[in-house]
Short mmCIF file of C-alpha atoms (C1' of nucleotides) in Angstrom, two decimals:
data_model
loop_
_atom_site.label_atom_id
_atom_site.label_comp_id
_atom_site.label_asym_id
_atom_site.label_seq_id
_atom_site.Cartn_x
_atom_site.Cartn_y
_atom_site.Cartn_z
CA MET A 8 220.57 -50.02 227.20
CA LEU A 9 220.09 -53.78 227.39
CA SER A 10 223.31 -55.38 226.29
CA HIS A 11 224.97 -58.73 226.79
CA GLU A 12 227.73 -57.26 228.92
CA ARG A 13 225.33 -55.19 231.01
CA VAL A 14 223.04 -58.09 231.76
CA TRP A 15 225.91 -60.28 232.95
CA ALA A 16 227.36 -57.38 234.94
CA ALA A 17 223.98 -56.92 236.59
CA ILE A 18 223.88 -60.59 237.54
CA ASP A 19 227.31 -60.23 239.14
CA THR A 20 226.24 -57.06 240.94
CA LEU A 21 223.06 -58.71 242.21
CA ALA A 22 225.09 -61.62 243.55
CA GLU A 23 227.51 -59.25 245.23
CA ARG A 24 224.67 -57.20 246.71
CA TYR A 25 223.27 -60.30 248.39
CA SER A 26 226.68 -61.69 249.40
CA LEU A 27 226.55 -64.53 246.92
CA SER A 28 228.80 -65.82 244.19
CA PRO A 29 227.31 -66.17 240.70
CA SER A 30 227.23 -69.91 241.32
CA GLY A 31 225.53 -69.45 244.68
CA LEU A 32 223.01 -67.07 243.12
CA ALA A 33 222.13 -69.63 240.46
CA LYS A 34 221.58 -72.32 243.05
CA LYS A 35 219.50 -70.04 245.21
CA ALA A 36 217.28 -69.39 242.21
CA GLY A 37 216.78 -73.07 241.50
CA LEU A 38 219.03 -73.03 238.47
CA ASP A 39 222.05 -75.20 237.81
CA SER A 40 224.98 -73.94 239.88
CA THR A 41 227.08 -73.60 236.73
CA ALA A 42 224.43 -71.60 234.88
CA PHE A 43 226.25 -68.30 235.42
CA ASN A 44 229.81 -69.54 234.98
CA LYS A 45 231.90 -66.95 233.26
CA SER A 46 233.03 -69.67 230.87
CA LYS A 47 229.44 -70.02 229.73
CA ARG A 48 228.87 -66.39 228.88
CA LEU A 49 230.28 -66.84 225.41
CA SER A 50 229.50 -69.84 223.24
CA VAL A 51 232.21 -72.12 221.96
CA ASP A 52 232.14 -70.23 218.69
CA GLY A 53 232.56 -66.91 220.47
CA ARG A 54 228.93 -65.90 220.15
CA PRO A 55 227.46 -64.07 223.17
CA ARG A 56 225.21 -66.28 225.28
CA TRP A 57 222.33 -64.46 226.92
CA PRO A 58 220.81 -65.60 230.19
CA SER A 59 217.13 -66.26 229.55
CA THR A 60 214.44 -63.86 230.64
CA GLU A 61 212.97 -66.59 232.80
CA SER A 62 216.32 -67.03 234.57
CA LEU A 63 216.43 -63.30 235.31
CA ALA A 64 212.92 -63.49 236.75
CA LYS A 65 214.01 -66.39 238.96
CA ILE A 66 217.07 -64.69 240.43
CA ILE A 67 215.19 -61.48 241.13
CA GLU A 68 212.51 -63.43 242.95
CA ALA A 69 214.95 -65.68 244.80
CA THR A 70 216.82 -62.71 246.28
CA ASN A 71 213.67 -60.69 247.11
CA SER A 72 215.18 -58.04 244.91
CA SER A 73 213.04 -55.97 242.56
CA LEU A 74 212.97 -55.41 238.85
CA ASP A 75 213.82 -51.76 239.43
CA GLU A 76 216.89 -52.66 241.47
CA PHE A 77 218.04 -55.15 238.88
CA ILE A 78 217.55 -52.62 236.09
CA GLY A 79 219.56 -50.19 238.16
CA PHE A 80 222.37 -52.73 238.04
CA VAL A 81 221.93 -53.19 234.28
CA GLU A 82 222.14 -49.45 233.75
CA GLY A 83 224.99 -49.06 236.17
CA ARG A 84 223.31 -46.34 238.18
CA THR A 85 222.91 -48.51 241.26
CA ALA A 86 226.18 -49.46 242.88
CA ALA A 87 227.52 -49.65 246.39
CA LEU A 88 230.73 -47.86 245.53
CA SER A 89 232.05 -44.31 245.78
CA VAL A 90 232.34 -43.62 242.11
CA SER A 91 235.35 -42.60 240.17
CA VAL A 92 234.85 -40.51 237.08
CA ALA A 93 235.38 -43.67 235.07
CA SER A 94 232.63 -45.43 237.00
CA ALA A 95 230.32 -42.45 236.61
CA ARG A 96 230.83 -42.62 232.86
CA GLN A 97 229.34 -46.09 232.90
CA THR A 98 226.03 -44.72 234.12
CA SER A 99 223.47 -42.50 232.50
CA GLY A 100 224.25 -39.67 234.95
CA VAL A 101 227.19 -37.31 235.17
CA PRO A 102 229.77 -36.89 237.93
CA LEU A 103 228.88 -34.19 240.44
CA LEU A 104 231.07 -32.14 242.76
CA GLY A 105 230.57 -29.17 245.06
CA PHE A 106 232.24 -25.86 244.14
CA ALA A 107 234.27 -25.86 247.33
CA GLN A 108 235.60 -29.31 246.53
CA ALA A 109 236.33 -28.25 243.00
CA GLY A 110 238.89 -25.80 244.33
CA ALA A 111 240.92 -28.56 245.91
CA GLY A 112 243.39 -30.69 244.05
CA GLY A 113 242.83 -34.12 242.65
CA PHE A 114 239.51 -33.65 240.85
CA PHE A 115 240.69 -32.25 237.50
CA ASP A 116 243.51 -32.90 235.12
CA ASP A 117 245.66 -30.10 233.72
CA ALA A 118 243.23 -29.41 230.88
CA GLY A 119 240.25 -29.10 233.21
CA PHE A 120 238.68 -32.50 232.58
CA PRO A 121 237.29 -34.35 235.56
CA VAL A 122 239.37 -37.28 236.87
CA GLY A 123 239.88 -39.30 239.99
CA GLN A 124 237.72 -40.39 242.91
CA GLY A 125 235.23 -38.87 245.27
CA TRP A 126 232.56 -37.73 242.81
CA ASP A 127 228.86 -37.99 243.44
CA LEU A 128 226.42 -38.84 240.71
CA ILE A 129 223.47 -36.91 239.36
CA GLU A 130 220.81 -37.82 236.85
CA LEU A 131 220.22 -35.28 234.14
CA PRO A 132 216.77 -34.32 232.95
CA GLY A 133 214.67 -36.07 230.41
CA GLN A 134 215.90 -39.49 231.29
CA ALA A 135 213.84 -40.58 234.24
CA THR A 136 210.77 -38.35 233.92
CA GLU A 137 208.27 -39.03 231.22
CA ASN A 138 206.37 -35.74 231.41
CA SER A 139 209.17 -33.18 231.11
CA TYR A 140 209.37 -30.97 228.05
CA ALA A 141 211.36 -27.94 226.91
CA LEU A 142 210.39 -24.33 226.16
CA GLN A 143 212.67 -22.00 224.21
CA VAL A 144 212.94 -18.38 225.33
CA GLN A 145 212.09 -15.78 222.73
CA GLY A 146 213.04 -12.14 223.23
CA ASP A 147 214.72 -10.29 226.09
CA SER A 148 211.90 -10.06 228.59
CA MET A 149 213.52 -12.58 230.94
CA LEU A 150 216.98 -11.12 231.10
CA PRO A 151 219.27 -11.37 232.93
CA LEU A 152 218.18 -14.84 233.98
CA TYR A 153 217.12 -16.21 230.63
CA ARG A 154 218.36 -14.98 227.27
CA ASN A 155 216.85 -15.21 223.84
CA GLY A 156 217.29 -18.73 222.56
CA ASP A 157 217.81 -20.36 225.96
CA VAL A 158 216.01 -23.66 226.48
CA LEU A 159 214.09 -24.33 229.68
CA VAL A 160 213.27 -27.88 230.72
CA VAL A 161 209.91 -27.93 232.48
CA GLU A 162 208.58 -30.65 234.77
CA PRO A 163 204.80 -30.30 235.14
CA ALA A 164 204.58 -33.12 237.68
CA ALA A 165 207.12 -31.59 240.08
CA PRO A 166 205.79 -29.96 243.25
CA ILE A 167 206.41 -26.21 243.47
CA ARG A 168 207.18 -23.92 246.38
CA LYS A 169 208.35 -20.40 247.14
CA GLY A 170 211.60 -19.49 245.41
CA ASP A 171 211.18 -21.91 242.52
CA ARG A 172 211.50 -20.71 238.97
CA VAL A 173 208.28 -21.49 237.19
CA VAL A 174 206.42 -21.17 233.94
CA VAL A 175 202.89 -19.84 234.21
CA LYS A 176 200.26 -19.87 231.54
CA THR A 177 197.22 -17.60 231.83
CA LEU A 178 193.82 -18.33 230.39
CA ASP A 179 194.25 -15.60 227.79
CA GLY A 180 197.31 -17.31 226.44
CA GLU A 181 200.21 -15.51 228.06
CA VAL A 182 203.20 -17.68 229.02
CA MET A 183 205.88 -16.34 231.34
CA ALA A 184 208.84 -17.55 233.36
CA LYS A 185 209.41 -15.97 236.75
CA VAL A 186 210.25 -16.76 240.36
CA LEU A 187 207.40 -17.95 242.59
CA GLU A 188 207.11 -15.61 245.55
CA ARG A 189 203.87 -16.86 247.04
CA GLN A 190 201.10 -19.27 246.19
CA ASN A 191 197.75 -19.41 247.97
CA ALA A 192 194.08 -20.04 247.27
CA ALA A 193 193.70 -16.62 245.62
CA GLY A 194 196.56 -16.98 243.13
CA VAL A 195 200.29 -16.67 242.76
CA ASP A 196 202.74 -13.81 243.26
CA LEU A 197 205.61 -13.88 240.78
CA VAL A 198 208.89 -11.98 241.00
CA SER A 199 210.59 -10.78 237.86
CA LEU A 200 214.37 -10.56 237.80
CA ASN A 201 214.29 -7.94 235.09
CA PRO A 202 213.79 -4.49 236.69
CA GLU A 203 212.18 -3.34 233.47
CA HIS A 204 209.35 -5.81 234.01
CA PRO A 205 207.04 -5.62 237.03
CA ASP A 206 206.32 -8.36 239.50
CA ARG A 207 203.01 -10.05 238.81
CA HIS A 208 200.04 -11.36 240.69
CA ILE A 209 198.01 -13.98 238.82
CA PRO A 210 194.62 -14.84 240.30
CA ILE A 211 193.72 -18.54 240.28
CA ALA A 212 190.76 -17.75 238.07
CA ARG A 213 193.08 -16.43 235.37
CA MET A 214 195.76 -19.12 235.64
CA GLU A 215 195.57 -22.13 233.39
CA TRP A 216 198.57 -23.92 234.85
CA ILE A 217 201.90 -23.47 236.55
CA ALA A 218 204.92 -25.72 236.24
CA ARG A 219 208.40 -25.85 237.66
CA ILE A 220 211.48 -25.17 235.56
CA VAL A 221 214.08 -27.80 236.37
CA TRP A 222 216.94 -27.03 233.98
CA ALA A 223 218.02 -24.16 231.77
CA SER A 224 220.51 -24.16 228.95
CA GLN A 225 223.31 -21.64 229.27
CA MET B 5 207.84 -57.97 239.03
CA LEU B 6 209.13 -59.83 236.00
CA SER B 7 206.48 -62.30 234.99
CA HIS B 8 205.59 -64.12 231.81
CA GLU B 9 202.34 -62.19 231.40
CA ARG B 10 203.91 -58.82 232.15
CA VAL B 11 206.74 -59.30 229.67
CA TRP B 12 204.35 -60.16 226.85
CA ALA B 13 202.08 -57.27 227.81
CA ALA B 14 205.09 -54.96 227.66
CA ILE B 15 205.92 -56.18 224.17
CA ASP B 16 202.36 -55.43 223.09
CA THR B 17 202.49 -51.98 224.68
CA LEU B 18 205.83 -51.19 223.05
CA ALA B 19 204.40 -52.15 219.67
CA GLU B 20 201.36 -49.96 220.27
CA ARG B 21 203.51 -47.04 221.43
CA TYR B 22 205.39 -47.06 218.13
CA SER B 23 202.34 -47.73 215.97
CA LEU B 24 203.31 -51.29 215.21
CA SER B 25 201.69 -54.67 215.46
CA PRO B 26 203.53 -57.40 217.40
CA SER B 27 204.38 -58.93 214.03
CA GLY B 28 205.60 -55.59 212.67
CA LEU B 29 207.67 -55.01 215.82
CA ALA B 30 209.33 -58.40 215.44
CA LYS B 31 210.22 -57.66 211.84
CA LYS B 32 211.52 -54.21 212.68
CA ALA B 33 213.79 -55.82 215.24
CA GLY B 34 215.17 -58.31 212.72
CA LEU B 35 213.33 -61.23 214.27
CA ASP B 36 210.97 -63.62 212.54
CA SER B 37 207.64 -61.85 211.99
CA THR B 38 205.83 -64.63 213.82
CA ALA B 39 208.10 -64.49 216.86
CA PHE B 40 205.58 -62.59 218.96
CA ASN B 41 202.45 -64.40 217.79
CA LYS B 42 200.03 -64.84 220.65
CA SER B 43 199.77 -68.49 219.61
CA LYS B 44 203.44 -68.88 220.45
CA ARG B 45 203.26 -67.48 223.95
CA LEU B 46 202.38 -70.85 225.42
CA SER B 47 204.06 -74.06 224.32
CA VAL B 48 202.05 -76.93 222.91
CA ASP B 49 202.12 -78.56 226.32
CA GLY B 50 200.81 -75.41 227.95
CA ARG B 51 204.14 -74.33 229.37
CA PRO B 52 204.77 -70.54 229.29
CA ARG B 53 207.21 -69.51 226.57
CA TRP B 54 209.43 -66.54 227.47
CA PRO B 55 210.80 -64.21 224.81
CA SER B 56 214.57 -64.27 225.09
CA THR B 57 216.54 -61.48 226.70
CA GLU B 58 218.32 -60.94 223.42
CA SER B 59 214.99 -60.47 221.65
CA LEU B 60 213.96 -57.86 224.20
CA ALA B 61 217.25 -56.03 223.65
CA LYS B 62 216.63 -56.07 219.91
CA ILE B 63 213.13 -54.60 220.04
CA ILE B 64 214.17 -51.87 222.47
CA GLU B 65 217.03 -50.91 220.18
CA ALA B 66 215.00 -51.16 216.99
CA THR B 67 212.40 -48.70 218.26
CA ASN B 68 214.91 -46.28 219.85
CA SER B 69 213.04 -46.92 223.04
CA SER B 70 214.82 -47.25 226.35
CA LEU B 71 215.15 -49.94 228.95
CA ASP B 72 213.43 -47.64 231.44
CA GLU B 73 210.49 -47.14 229.11
CA PHE B 74 210.19 -50.86 228.51
CA ILE B 75 210.38 -51.62 232.22
CA GLY B 76 207.64 -49.05 232.71
CA PHE B 77 205.52 -51.15 230.38
CA VAL B 78 206.44 -54.34 232.25
CA GLU B 79 205.42 -52.80 235.55
CA GLY B 80 202.29 -51.33 234.06
CA ARG B 81 203.05 -47.79 235.18
CA THR B 82 203.64 -46.47 231.68
CA ALA B 83 200.93 -46.61 229.07
CA ALA B 84 200.84 -45.64 225.46
CA LEU B 85 200.56 -41.88 225.08
CA SER B 86 199.50 -39.51 222.35
CA VAL B 87 201.49 -40.27 219.25
CA SER B 88 203.24 -36.96 218.82
CA VAL B 89 204.45 -36.53 222.34
CA ALA B 90 205.18 -40.21 222.29
CA SER B 91 207.10 -39.77 219.08
CA ALA B 92 209.21 -37.19 220.80
CA ARG B 93 209.88 -39.72 223.53
CA GLN B 94 211.22 -42.13 220.92
CA THR B 95 214.51 -40.38 221.09
CA SER B 96 216.77 -39.51 223.95
CA GLY B 97 215.51 -35.91 223.82
CA VAL B 98 212.46 -34.11 225.14
CA PRO B 99 209.67 -32.30 223.29
CA LEU B 100 210.42 -28.65 222.70
CA LEU B 101 208.13 -25.68 222.07
CA GLY B 102 208.66 -21.97 221.67
CA PHE B 103 207.19 -19.65 224.30
CA ALA B 104 205.02 -17.95 221.73
CA GLN B 105 203.62 -21.27 220.61
CA ALA B 106 203.04 -22.30 224.18
CA GLY B 107 200.50 -19.51 224.45
CA ALA B 108 198.34 -21.02 221.75
CA GLY B 109 195.89 -23.83 222.29
CA GLY B 110 196.40 -27.48 221.66
CA PHE B 111 199.82 -28.07 223.19
CA PHE B 112 198.90 -28.78 226.79
CA ASP B 113 196.20 -30.63 228.59
CA ASP B 114 194.22 -29.06 231.42
CA ALA B 115 196.81 -30.04 233.97
CA GLY B 116 199.66 -28.49 232.02
CA PHE B 117 201.16 -31.68 230.58
CA PRO B 118 202.38 -31.61 226.99
CA VAL B 119 200.11 -33.25 224.42
CA GLY B 120 199.32 -33.16 220.75
CA GLN B 121 201.17 -32.22 217.61
CA GLY B 122 203.72 -29.73 216.54
CA TRP B 123 206.51 -30.28 219.06
CA ASP B 124 210.16 -30.05 218.19
CA LEU B 125 212.87 -32.09 219.78
CA ILE B 126 215.95 -31.22 221.78
CA GLU B 127 218.80 -33.30 223.11
CA LEU B 128 219.59 -32.93 226.78
CA PRO B 129 223.09 -32.97 228.17
CA GLY B 130 225.19 -35.74 229.57
CA GLN B 131 224.05 -38.37 227.16
CA ALA B 132 226.24 -37.95 224.13
CA THR B 133 229.22 -36.13 225.62
CA GLU B 134 231.76 -38.15 227.52
CA ASN B 135 233.53 -35.27 229.24
CA SER B 136 230.69 -33.32 230.80
CA TYR B 137 230.37 -33.14 234.56
CA ALA B 138 228.39 -31.18 237.12
CA LEU B 139 229.34 -28.63 239.76
CA GLN B 140 227.04 -27.71 242.62
CA VAL B 141 226.85 -24.08 243.68
CA GLN B 142 227.64 -23.34 247.31
CA GLY B 143 226.82 -19.98 248.86
CA ASP B 144 225.27 -16.83 247.46
CA SER B 145 228.15 -15.35 245.54
CA MET B 146 226.58 -16.13 242.16
CA LEU B 147 223.13 -14.72 242.78
CA PRO B 148 220.86 -13.88 241.10
CA LEU B 149 221.93 -16.23 238.33
CA TYR B 150 222.90 -19.22 240.40
CA ARG B 151 221.61 -19.99 243.84
CA ASN B 152 223.00 -22.12 246.61
CA GLY B 153 222.46 -25.75 245.71
CA ASP B 154 222.02 -25.24 241.98
CA VAL B 155 223.76 -27.78 239.77
CA LEU B 156 225.73 -26.60 236.75
CA VAL B 157 226.53 -29.00 233.94
CA VAL B 158 229.95 -28.15 232.49
CA GLU B 159 231.32 -29.18 229.13
CA PRO B 160 235.09 -28.76 229.08
CA ALA B 161 235.35 -29.74 225.42
CA ALA B 162 232.87 -27.13 224.20
CA PRO B 163 234.28 -24.04 222.42
CA ILE B 164 233.69 -20.79 224.27
CA ARG B 165 233.03 -17.27 223.09
CA LYS B 166 231.90 -13.88 224.33
CA GLY B 167 228.63 -13.99 226.21
CA ASP B 168 228.96 -17.60 227.35
CA ARG B 169 228.57 -18.51 230.98
CA VAL B 170 231.73 -20.24 232.09
CA VAL B 171 233.49 -21.78 235.03
CA VAL B 172 237.06 -20.64 235.61
CA LYS B 173 239.59 -22.20 237.90
CA THR B 174 242.67 -20.23 238.95
CA LEU B 175 246.02 -21.75 239.84
CA ASP B 176 245.54 -20.85 243.48
CA GLY B 177 242.39 -22.93 243.64
CA GLU B 178 239.59 -20.42 243.20
CA VAL B 179 236.61 -21.63 241.14
CA MET B 180 234.05 -19.17 239.86
CA ALA B 181 231.13 -18.99 237.44
CA LYS B 182 230.68 -15.81 235.45
CA VAL B 183 229.90 -14.50 231.98
CA LEU B 184 232.79 -14.38 229.50
CA GLU B 185 233.21 -10.79 228.31
CA ARG B 186 236.47 -11.13 226.42
CA GLN B 187 239.19 -13.69 225.88
CA ASN B 188 242.59 -12.96 224.37
CA ALA B 189 246.23 -13.96 224.67
CA ALA B 190 246.62 -12.03 227.92
CA GLY B 191 243.70 -13.57 229.74
CA VAL B 192 239.95 -13.40 230.16
CA ASP B 193 237.56 -10.67 231.25
CA LEU B 194 234.62 -11.98 233.27
CA VAL B 195 231.38 -10.18 234.05
CA SER B 196 229.62 -10.84 237.34
CA LEU B 197 225.85 -10.60 237.44
CA ASN B 198 225.89 -9.90 241.16
CA PRO B 199 226.49 -6.18 241.72
CA GLU B 200 228.09 -7.00 245.06
CA HIS B 201 230.87 -8.85 243.29
CA PRO B 202 233.24 -7.08 240.90
CA ASP B 203 233.98 -8.04 237.34
CA ARG B 204 237.25 -9.92 237.06
CA HIS B 205 240.25 -10.09 234.78
CA ILE B 206 242.16 -13.36 234.99
CA PRO B 207 245.60 -13.39 233.33
CA ILE B 208 246.41 -16.52 231.38
CA ALA B 209 249.34 -17.16 233.70
CA ARG B 210 246.96 -17.44 236.65
CA MET B 211 244.26 -19.45 234.95
CA GLU B 212 244.32 -23.21 235.22
CA TRP B 213 241.34 -23.83 232.94
CA ILE B 214 238.07 -22.41 231.69
CA ALA B 215 235.01 -24.38 230.67
CA ARG B 216 231.60 -23.62 229.34
CA ILE B 217 228.44 -24.14 231.40
CA VAL B 218 225.82 -25.81 229.23
CA TRP B 219 222.94 -26.43 231.64
CA ALA B 220 221.87 -25.23 235.04
CA SER B 221 219.33 -26.70 237.38
CA GLN B 222 216.62 -24.35 238.53
"C1'" DC C 7 249.85 -80.60 255.67
"C1'" DC C 8 245.58 -82.72 254.50
"C1'" DA C 9 240.63 -83.16 253.98
"C1'" DT C 10 236.56 -80.95 252.67
"C1'" DC C 11 233.65 -78.05 250.14
"C1'" DA C 12 232.23 -74.25 247.17
"C1'" DA C 13 233.14 -72.28 242.90
"C1'" DC C 14 234.07 -72.72 238.33
"C1'" DA C 15 235.94 -74.66 233.54
"C1'" DG C 16 234.08 -76.92 229.99
"C1'" DG C 17 231.87 -80.90 227.27
"C1'" DA C 18 227.56 -83.46 226.06
"C1'" DA C 19 222.61 -84.18 226.34
"C1'" DA C 20 218.16 -82.24 227.00
"C1'" DA C 21 215.08 -78.50 226.88
"C1'" DA C 22 213.55 -74.17 225.11
"C1'" DA C 23 213.38 -70.33 221.79
"C1'" DT C 24 213.76 -68.78 217.09
"C1'" DA C 25 213.76 -69.30 212.14
"C1'" DC C 26 211.51 -71.15 208.38
"C1'" DC C 27 207.41 -72.36 206.19
"C1'" DT C 28 202.45 -72.93 204.78
"C1'" DT C 29 197.95 -71.47 205.40
"C1'" DT C 30 194.25 -68.64 207.12
"C1'" DT C 31 192.45 -64.41 208.83
"C1'" DT C 32 192.03 -59.57 209.03
"C1'" DG C 33 191.92 -54.90 207.72
"C1'" DG C 34 192.44 -51.28 204.36
"C1'" DT C 35 191.52 -49.54 199.83
"C1'" DA C 36 189.63 -49.12 195.21
"C1'" DT D 6 182.42 -56.50 196.75
"C1'" DA D 7 186.98 -57.66 195.25
"C1'" DC D 8 191.67 -57.34 195.86
"C1'" DC D 9 195.88 -57.05 198.29
"C1'" DA D 10 199.15 -56.92 201.92
"C1'" DA D 11 199.96 -57.41 206.68
"C1'" DA D 12 199.11 -60.05 210.58
"C1'" DA D 13 198.72 -64.18 212.76
"C1'" DA D 14 197.84 -69.45 213.56
"C1'" DG D 15 200.42 -73.22 213.90
"C1'" DG D 16 203.75 -77.05 212.38
"C1'" DT D 17 208.72 -78.37 211.74
"C1'" DA D 18 213.75 -77.69 211.56
"C1'" DT D 19 217.46 -75.28 213.50
"C1'" DT D 20 219.68 -72.71 216.95
"C1'" DT D 21 220.39 -71.39 221.64
"C1'" DT D 22 220.18 -71.99 226.65
"C1'" DT D 23 220.01 -74.96 230.54
"C1'" DT D 24 220.88 -79.14 232.84
"C1'" DC D 25 223.78 -82.81 233.78
"C1'" DC D 26 228.23 -84.36 234.41
"C1'" DT D 27 233.34 -84.77 235.25
"C1'" DG D 28 237.34 -82.67 236.69
"C1'" DT D 29 240.23 -78.74 238.56
"C1'" DT D 30 241.18 -74.98 241.64
"C1'" DG D 31 241.24 -72.31 245.72
"C1'" DA D 32 239.78 -71.31 250.39
"C1'" DT D 33 239.14 -72.92 254.93
"C1'" DG D 34 239.38 -75.57 259.07
"C1'" DG D 35 241.36 -79.30 261.71
#
DNA sequence: CCATCAACAGGAAAAAATACCTTTTTGGTA
DNA sequence: TACCAAAAAGGTATTTTTTCCTGTTGATGG
């Protein structure tokens, strides 16, 4: 979100990234050196003072930064630090840890909530991709992998390869979720994880589209 | 890049995306209805007039859009889409469809991207919950459900019940993901979906914590 | 220890954006 | 075609941000 605090934090982060003080950043951008004084971020009457859009454009250009980088600072997902859980909470992602690391001490409190340092960060679906959508499983045909009611997040723009879990739609309207075993000019071979359902071969001529499943609810 | 022209174009695109005129968008955001008049985009002396950063924050919030979406408009890489799918994008969720419905016509374009009417909406994880975190699977012990490298999103605050997929950590540091078969005062019974690994009973005295898995990457 | 300079606090003036206002234009509907 | 409401042109007053300015503080080098 675009908030007063976030915008000022992004200005500070941009300055830090390019080894400048806020005052030095302002000068480099052709602004008054006191433009980004912390004492000027609130008005006399306590009202938040926003840097102008034109000022933001100037500092991005002056540092040869990019709008995407600056927005990364605004959103808190771009930082040069090893994140603590608290830092991770300030971003749109969630803290990530390997299972092996999870077994060690120092990553969880007594109730099982994540704490401390050393976490990586991961973006969850539906935030950065504009084409993803969700399909809800109906029936038991995809057990044991997917149960009735599970939600699958599908990313049609994602490249697919052997081993991926995919959704395939045939020209006669059948929609199925299976594992991609092979894809070539003739069609695709799909592996079912339910022994009661056979593996499938779908010729290209019968396939309307195929898309990768990126997340599944549990 | 952040330029005068691009910012105004983004405002126009945002208005179009949400079926508003620039004047309607300004009003919806609590600004003067004439704030985004094209006649006000240049000053009388020909100097470019920039909408303020605070105004941009207000229109993004008023439309339940996102900073990323707006920046997509600024950079010209995001255009107005079909209203229904676009309506779904108005929220922090993604469009949702049942598998049975997916078989019918009218929900996908030829390339498999979601279009048209009739979509539901679902919230994805990690946005509204402050305690969720992710664990990354290492090794093959959780096949066929979870593969090496998969990411599991865990919600320690979520209530758990029979049939849920959970992560359990024991006092001696073991971390495992299995299906909850039974939970009582003595401990928990866990079902493994890998026949090469036995089902487990974990006494309460040996269990540090248990948490529900809400999403898994595929 | 002292001089120098960058950074910053904070007030006042100038510049820029928004709110307020009147009028005209445009588009939808009966 | 008439009517109506929304949109927009465009002017003025008010509010907000930036520039200009003075003074203080802290870091650094001699």
